[in-house]
């Protein structure tokens, strides 16, 4: 890798990606590749803190990698790998855990949320989730971490651990990462209410066929005040209109805005245009995905190769960390 400045980001293997993942994260990942050396990680170990059905990890990993590659992550340029394939991360996690006050972990709102969500499974790994995340980032000496605002407390936490480690070892081995908020825009789901997500079942998968996309778009909730076709609509409160802004040309968006307000276009037609636009935008993605999915083994080869390259960086950092901590 060069000296362009290093980006690291991770995402849990959630399987097939949706429009929210695409607009909020993947698109940014792809763009960052031109300016930085990027490392993108599928965090399968983190997934184990919440997943009860372990058999999904593998298929979800493969499906997600497929979507990332089809969307434009370039394995020749960036490192794309699976967290557990670089065991050094668990070693760094253990070392960093000795520099982490337990009370800080249990005080984190993200931890408390998890306890509320899965009271039957408050495992040890769940408490250490942010420590493992810190290990992810610092193992590769990443300077920039593109993530959504929901991860802000974790990045601040990582910065604190880094400062403590560097201070106590009197060496500046680890780098304090900067967060780069990338989940703008916040994409709302087909229910028109909540953030698009798999668990809400309000998502539109990238890998759907054109026809399936049209079917799902048809179910989208629109402006609730517009009941009859002749009622004037309010595009500013309509999620179909919001999505038009991402997928349609600006003239078309203006026309829809105007025609909706004047009740010249109905929601059904508006949705039909939207699904066409989504399908047009995702055409080359879908073609590439189909190509790639013909050879599933190739995806694992790409991830393996990424892990090999990641391990080289990881081995260096671990040697420095151990030496700084007196573990020689
Ligand atoms: N916690 C992140 C999430 O749920 C995923 C993650 C794990 C991550 N390790 C990371 C993100 C390191 C950025 C950097 O979205």
Coordinates of C-alpha atoms and ligand atoms in Angstrom, one line a residue:
X1 CA 0.0 0.0 0.0
X2 CA 1.1 3.6 -0.6
X3 CA 1.2 6.5 1.8
X4 CA -2.1 8.0 0.8
X5 CA -3.6 8.0 4.3
X6 CA -5.4 4.9 5.4
X7 CA -9.1 4.3 5.8
X8 CA -10.6 1.4 7.7
X9 CA -14.2 0.5 8.0
X10 CA -16.0 -2.6 9.0
X11 CA -19.5 -3.9 8.8
X12 CA -21.2 -6.9 10.2
X13 CA -22.1 -9.7 7.8
X14 CA -25.8 -8.9 7.3
X15 CA -26.1 -10.7 3.9
X16 CA -27.6 -9.0 0.9
X17 CA -27.3 -5.3 1.0
X18 CA -30.1 -2.8 0.5
X19 CA -30.5 0.7 -0.7
X20 CA -29.8 2.1 2.7
X21 CA -26.5 0.3 2.9
X22 CA -25.7 1.4 -0.6
X23 CA -26.5 5.1 -0.3
X24 CA -25.3 5.4 3.3
X25 CA -22.1 3.4 3.2
X26 CA -21.0 1.4 0.1
X27 CA -21.1 4.3 -2.2
X28 CA -18.7 6.2 0.1
X29 CA -16.5 3.1 0.4
X30 CA -16.2 3.1 -3.4
X31 CA -15.5 6.8 -3.7
X32 CA -12.8 6.8 -0.9
X33 CA -10.8 4.3 -2.9
X34 CA -9.6 7.0 -5.2
X35 CA -8.1 9.2 -2.5
X36 CA -7.0 6.7 0.2
X37 CA -5.6 3.3 0.8
X38 CA -8.7 1.6 2.0
X39 CA -9.2 -1.5 4.1
X40 CA -12.7 -2.9 4.3
X41 CA -13.5 -5.7 6.7
X42 CA -16.5 -8.0 7.2
X43 CA -16.6 -8.3 11.0
X44 CA -17.7 -11.9 11.5
X45 CA -16.4 -12.0 15.1
X46 CA -18.5 -9.0 16.0
X47 CA -21.5 -10.7 14.4
X48 CA -21.1 -13.5 16.9
X49 CA -22.0 -11.2 19.8
X50 CA -25.5 -10.9 18.6
X51 CA -26.2 -13.7 16.2
X52 CA -27.7 -16.9 17.6
X53 CA -27.9 -18.7 14.3
X54 CA -24.2 -19.1 13.5
X55 CA -24.8 -20.9 10.2
X56 CA -25.7 -17.5 8.7
X57 CA -22.3 -16.0 9.2
X58 CA -20.8 -17.7 6.2
X59 CA -23.6 -17.1 3.7
X60 CA -24.1 -13.6 4.9
X61 CA -20.4 -12.9 4.5
X62 CA -20.4 -14.2 0.9
X63 CA -23.5 -12.3 -0.1
X64 CA -22.2 -9.1 1.4
X65 CA -18.8 -9.4 -0.3
X66 CA -20.6 -10.1 -3.5
X67 CA -22.6 -6.9 -3.2
X68 CA -19.6 -4.8 -2.2
X69 CA -17.6 -6.1 -5.2
X70 CA -20.4 -5.6 -7.6
X71 CA -20.9 -2.1 -6.4
X72 CA -17.3 -1.2 -7.2
X73 CA -14.9 -2.2 -4.4
X74 CA -11.7 -3.1 -6.2
X75 CA -9.7 -5.8 -4.6
X76 CA -6.6 -4.7 -6.6
X77 CA -6.8 -1.3 -5.0
X78 CA -8.3 -1.9 -1.6
X79 CA -8.0 -4.7 0.9
X80 CA -11.2 -6.6 1.4
X81 CA -11.2 -9.3 4.0
X82 CA -12.9 -11.1 6.8
X83 CA -12.1 -10.2 10.4
X84 CA -11.5 -13.7 11.7
X85 CA -9.0 -14.5 9.0
X86 CA -6.5 -12.2 10.7
X87 CA -6.1 -13.7 14.2
X88 CA -3.8 -10.9 15.3
X89 CA -6.9 -8.8 15.9
X90 CA -7.9 -11.1 18.8
X91 CA -4.4 -10.7 20.3
X92 CA -4.6 -7.0 20.1
X93 CA -8.1 -7.1 21.6
X94 CA -6.8 -8.9 24.6
X95 CA -3.9 -6.5 25.1
X96 CA -6.1 -3.4 24.7
X97 CA -8.6 -4.9 27.1
X98 CA -6.1 -4.4 29.9
X99 CA -6.1 -0.7 29.2
X100 CA -9.9 -0.5 29.2
X101 CA -11.9 0.4 32.4
X102 CA -14.8 -2.0 32.6
X103 CA -17.2 0.7 33.8
X104 CA -16.7 2.7 30.7
X105 CA -17.8 -0.3 28.6
X106 CA -20.9 -1.0 30.6
X107 CA -21.8 2.7 30.6
X108 CA -21.9 3.0 26.8
X109 CA -25.5 3.6 25.5
X110 CA -24.8 1.1 22.7
X111 CA -24.1 -1.6 25.3
X112 CA -27.2 -0.7 27.3
X113 CA -29.3 -0.9 24.1
X114 CA -28.0 -4.4 23.4
X115 CA -28.8 -5.5 27.0
X116 CA -32.3 -4.3 26.5
X117 CA -32.6 -6.0 23.1
X118 CA -31.1 -9.4 24.1
X119 CA -31.3 -9.8 27.9
X120 CA -31.0 -13.5 27.5
X121 CA -27.6 -13.2 25.8
X122 CA -25.5 -10.6 27.5
X123 CA -22.2 -12.3 26.7
X124 CA -18.7 -11.3 27.6
X125 CA -17.9 -10.5 23.9
X126 CA -20.8 -8.0 23.8
X127 CA -19.2 -6.0 26.6
X128 CA -15.9 -6.0 24.8
X129 CA -17.4 -5.1 21.4
X130 CA -15.9 -1.6 21.3
X131 CA -12.5 -3.0 22.3
X132 CA -12.5 -5.4 19.4
X133 CA -13.5 -2.5 17.2
X134 CA -10.6 -0.5 18.5
X135 CA -8.3 -3.4 17.7
X136 CA -9.7 -3.6 14.2
X137 CA -8.9 0.0 13.5
X138 CA -5.6 0.3 15.3
X139 CA -4.1 -2.9 14.0
X140 CA -4.0 -1.3 10.6
X141 CA -3.0 2.1 11.9
X142 CA -6.0 3.6 10.2
X143 CA -6.4 7.4 10.3
X144 CA -9.9 7.7 9.0
X145 CA -12.9 5.6 9.8
X146 CA -16.0 6.1 7.7
X147 CA -19.0 5.1 9.8
X148 CA -22.5 6.2 10.6
X149 CA -23.3 8.5 13.6
X150 CA -24.5 5.5 15.6
X151 CA -20.8 4.5 15.8
X152 CA -19.6 7.8 17.1
X153 CA -19.3 6.8 20.7
X154 CA -17.3 3.7 19.7
X155 CA -14.8 5.9 17.7
X156 CA -14.4 8.3 20.6
X157 CA -13.9 5.3 22.9
X158 CA -11.2 3.9 20.5
X159 CA -9.4 7.3 20.7
X160 CA -9.4 7.1 24.4
X161 CA -7.9 3.6 24.5
X162 CA -5.3 4.7 22.1
X163 CA -4.3 7.7 24.2
X164 CA -4.2 5.5 27.3
X165 CA -2.1 2.9 25.6
X166 CA 0.3 5.4 24.2
X167 CA 0.6 7.3 27.4
X168 CA 1.2 4.2 29.6
X169 CA 3.7 2.6 27.3
X170 CA 5.4 6.0 26.6
X171 CA 5.5 5.1 22.9
X172 CA 3.4 6.4 20.1
X173 CA 2.7 3.1 18.5
X174 CA -1.0 3.4 18.0
X175 CA -2.8 6.0 15.9
X176 CA -5.8 8.0 17.1
X177 CA -8.4 7.5 14.4
X178 CA -10.7 10.2 13.1
X179 CA -14.3 9.5 12.4
X180 CA -15.8 10.4 9.0
X181 CA -19.6 10.4 9.1
X182 CA -20.8 8.7 6.0
X183 CA -24.4 7.7 6.7
X184 CA -25.7 10.8 5.2
X185 CA -28.4 10.6 3.8
X186 CA -30.3 8.6 6.3
X187 CA -32.4 6.4 4.1
X188 CA -36.0 5.7 5.2
X189 CA -37.6 2.4 4.5
X190 CA -40.7 1.4 2.5
X191 CA -42.8 2.0 5.6
X192 CA -42.0 5.7 5.2
X193 CA -41.2 5.9 8.9
X194 CA -38.1 4.1 10.1
X195 CA -34.5 4.0 8.9
X196 CA -34.2 1.3 6.1
X197 CA -33.0 -1.9 7.6
X198 CA -33.3 -5.6 7.4
X199 CA -34.6 -6.1 10.9
X200 CA -37.4 -3.6 10.1
X201 CA -38.3 -5.5 7.0
X202 CA -38.7 -2.2 5.2
X203 CA -35.8 -2.5 2.8
X204 CA -35.2 -2.8 -0.9
X205 CA -32.4 -5.2 -1.7
X206 CA -29.9 -4.2 -4.4
X207 CA -29.8 -7.7 -5.8
X208 CA -33.6 -7.9 -6.6
X209 CA -34.6 -8.3 -10.2
X210 CA -36.2 -5.4 -12.0
X211 CA -39.6 -6.9 -11.6
X212 CA -39.1 -7.6 -7.9
X213 CA -37.9 -4.0 -7.4
X214 CA -41.1 -2.7 -9.0
X215 CA -43.2 -4.9 -6.7
X216 CA -41.5 -3.7 -3.6
X217 CA -41.6 0.0 -4.7
X218 CA -45.3 -0.4 -5.2
X219 CA -45.8 -1.2 -1.6
X220 CA -44.0 2.0 -0.4
X221 CA -45.9 4.3 1.9
X222 CA -46.4 7.7 0.4
X223 CA -47.7 11.1 1.7
X224 CA -50.3 10.0 4.2
X225 CA -52.5 13.0 3.6
X226 CA -52.9 12.3 -0.1
X227 CA -55.8 9.9 -0.2
X228 CA -57.5 10.4 -3.5
X229 CA -55.7 10.9 -6.9
X230 CA -57.1 14.5 -7.1
X231 CA -55.7 15.5 -3.7
X232 CA -52.6 17.7 -4.1
X233 CA -49.5 15.9 -2.7
X234 CA -46.7 17.0 -0.5
X235 CA -43.5 15.7 -1.9
X236 CA -41.5 16.9 1.1
X237 CA -43.1 14.4 3.3
X238 CA -43.1 11.5 0.8
X239 CA -40.3 8.9 0.9
X240 CA -40.9 8.0 -2.8
X241 CA -40.0 11.5 -3.7
X242 CA -36.9 11.4 -1.4
X243 CA -35.7 8.3 -3.3
X244 CA -36.4 10.1 -6.6
X245 CA -33.8 12.6 -5.5
X246 CA -31.2 9.9 -5.4
X247 CA -32.1 8.0 -8.5
X248 CA -33.7 10.4 -11.0
X249 CA -32.3 13.3 -13.0
X250 CA -32.9 16.7 -11.5
X251 CA -35.3 17.8 -14.2
X252 CA -37.4 14.7 -13.6
X253 CA -37.3 15.4 -9.9
X254 CA -38.6 18.9 -10.5
X255 CA -41.3 17.7 -12.7
X256 CA -42.5 15.1 -10.2
X257 CA -42.4 17.7 -7.5
X258 CA -44.6 20.1 -9.6
X259 CA -47.0 17.4 -10.9
X260 CA -47.5 15.9 -7.5
X261 CA -48.4 19.2 -5.9
X262 CA -50.8 19.9 -8.7
X263 CA -52.2 16.4 -8.6
X264 CA -51.2 15.8 -12.2
X265 CA -49.4 12.6 -11.3
X266 CA -50.6 9.9 -9.0
X267 CA -48.6 7.8 -6.5
X268 CA -48.8 4.7 -8.6
X269 CA -47.3 6.3 -11.6
X270 CA -44.7 8.1 -9.5
X271 CA -43.6 4.8 -8.0
X272 CA -43.4 3.2 -11.4
X273 CA -41.0 5.9 -12.6
X274 CA -39.0 5.5 -9.4
X275 CA -38.6 1.7 -9.8
X276 CA -37.5 2.3 -13.4
X277 CA -34.9 4.8 -12.3
X278 CA -33.6 2.5 -9.5
X279 CA -33.4 -0.4 -12.0
X280 CA -31.5 1.8 -14.5
X281 CA -29.1 3.0 -11.8
X282 CA -28.5 -0.6 -10.6
X283 CA -28.3 -2.1 -14.0
X284 CA -24.5 -2.5 -14.2
X285 CA -24.4 -3.5 -10.5
X286 CA -26.8 -6.3 -11.2
X287 CA -24.9 -7.4 -14.3
X288 CA -21.7 -7.6 -12.4
X289 CA -23.3 -9.3 -9.5
X290 CA -24.7 -12.0 -11.8
X291 CA -21.3 -12.5 -13.3
X292 CA -19.5 -12.8 -10.0
X293 CA -22.1 -15.1 -8.5
X294 CA -21.4 -17.7 -11.1
X295 CA -18.1 -18.4 -9.4
X296 CA -18.7 -18.3 -5.6
X297 CA -15.2 -19.7 -5.0
X298 CA -13.7 -16.6 -6.5
X299 CA -15.3 -14.5 -3.7
X300 CA -13.5 -16.5 -1.0
X301 CA -10.2 -16.3 -3.0
X302 CA -10.6 -12.5 -3.0
X303 CA -11.2 -12.5 0.8
X304 CA -8.3 -14.8 1.4
X305 CA -6.0 -12.7 -0.6
X306 CA -7.2 -9.6 1.3
X307 CA -6.5 -11.4 4.6
X308 CA -3.0 -12.2 3.5
X309 CA -2.3 -8.6 2.7
X310 CA -4.0 -7.4 5.9
X311 CA -1.9 -9.9 8.0
X312 CA 1.3 -8.3 6.8
X313 CA 0.3 -5.0 8.3
X314 CA -1.2 -6.7 11.3
X315 CA 2.0 -8.6 12.1
X316 CA 4.1 -5.4 12.2
X317 CA 1.7 -3.6 14.5
X318 CA 1.5 -6.5 16.9
X319 CA 5.2 -6.7 17.1
X320 CA 5.4 -3.0 17.9
X321 CA 2.6 -3.2 20.4
X322 CA 4.1 -6.1 22.3
X323 CA 7.5 -4.5 22.4
X324 CA 6.0 -1.2 23.7
X325 CA 4.0 -3.1 26.3
X326 CA 7.1 -5.0 27.5
X327 CA 5.9 -8.4 26.1
X328 CA 9.1 -9.4 24.6
Ligands
LIG1 N1 -19.5 -1.7 15.0 C1 -19.7 -1.4 13.6 C2 -21.1 -1.4 13.2 O1 -21.9 -2.1 13.8 C3 -18.9 -2.4 12.8 C4 -17.4 -2.4 13.0 C5 -16.7 -3.3 13.6 C6 -16.5 -1.3 12.6 N2 -15.4 -2.9 13.6 C7 -15.2 -1.7 13.0 C8 -16.7 -0.1 11.9 C9 -14.1 -0.9 12.8 C10 -15.6 0.7 11.7 C11 -14.3 0.3 12.2 O2 -21.5 -0.8 12.2

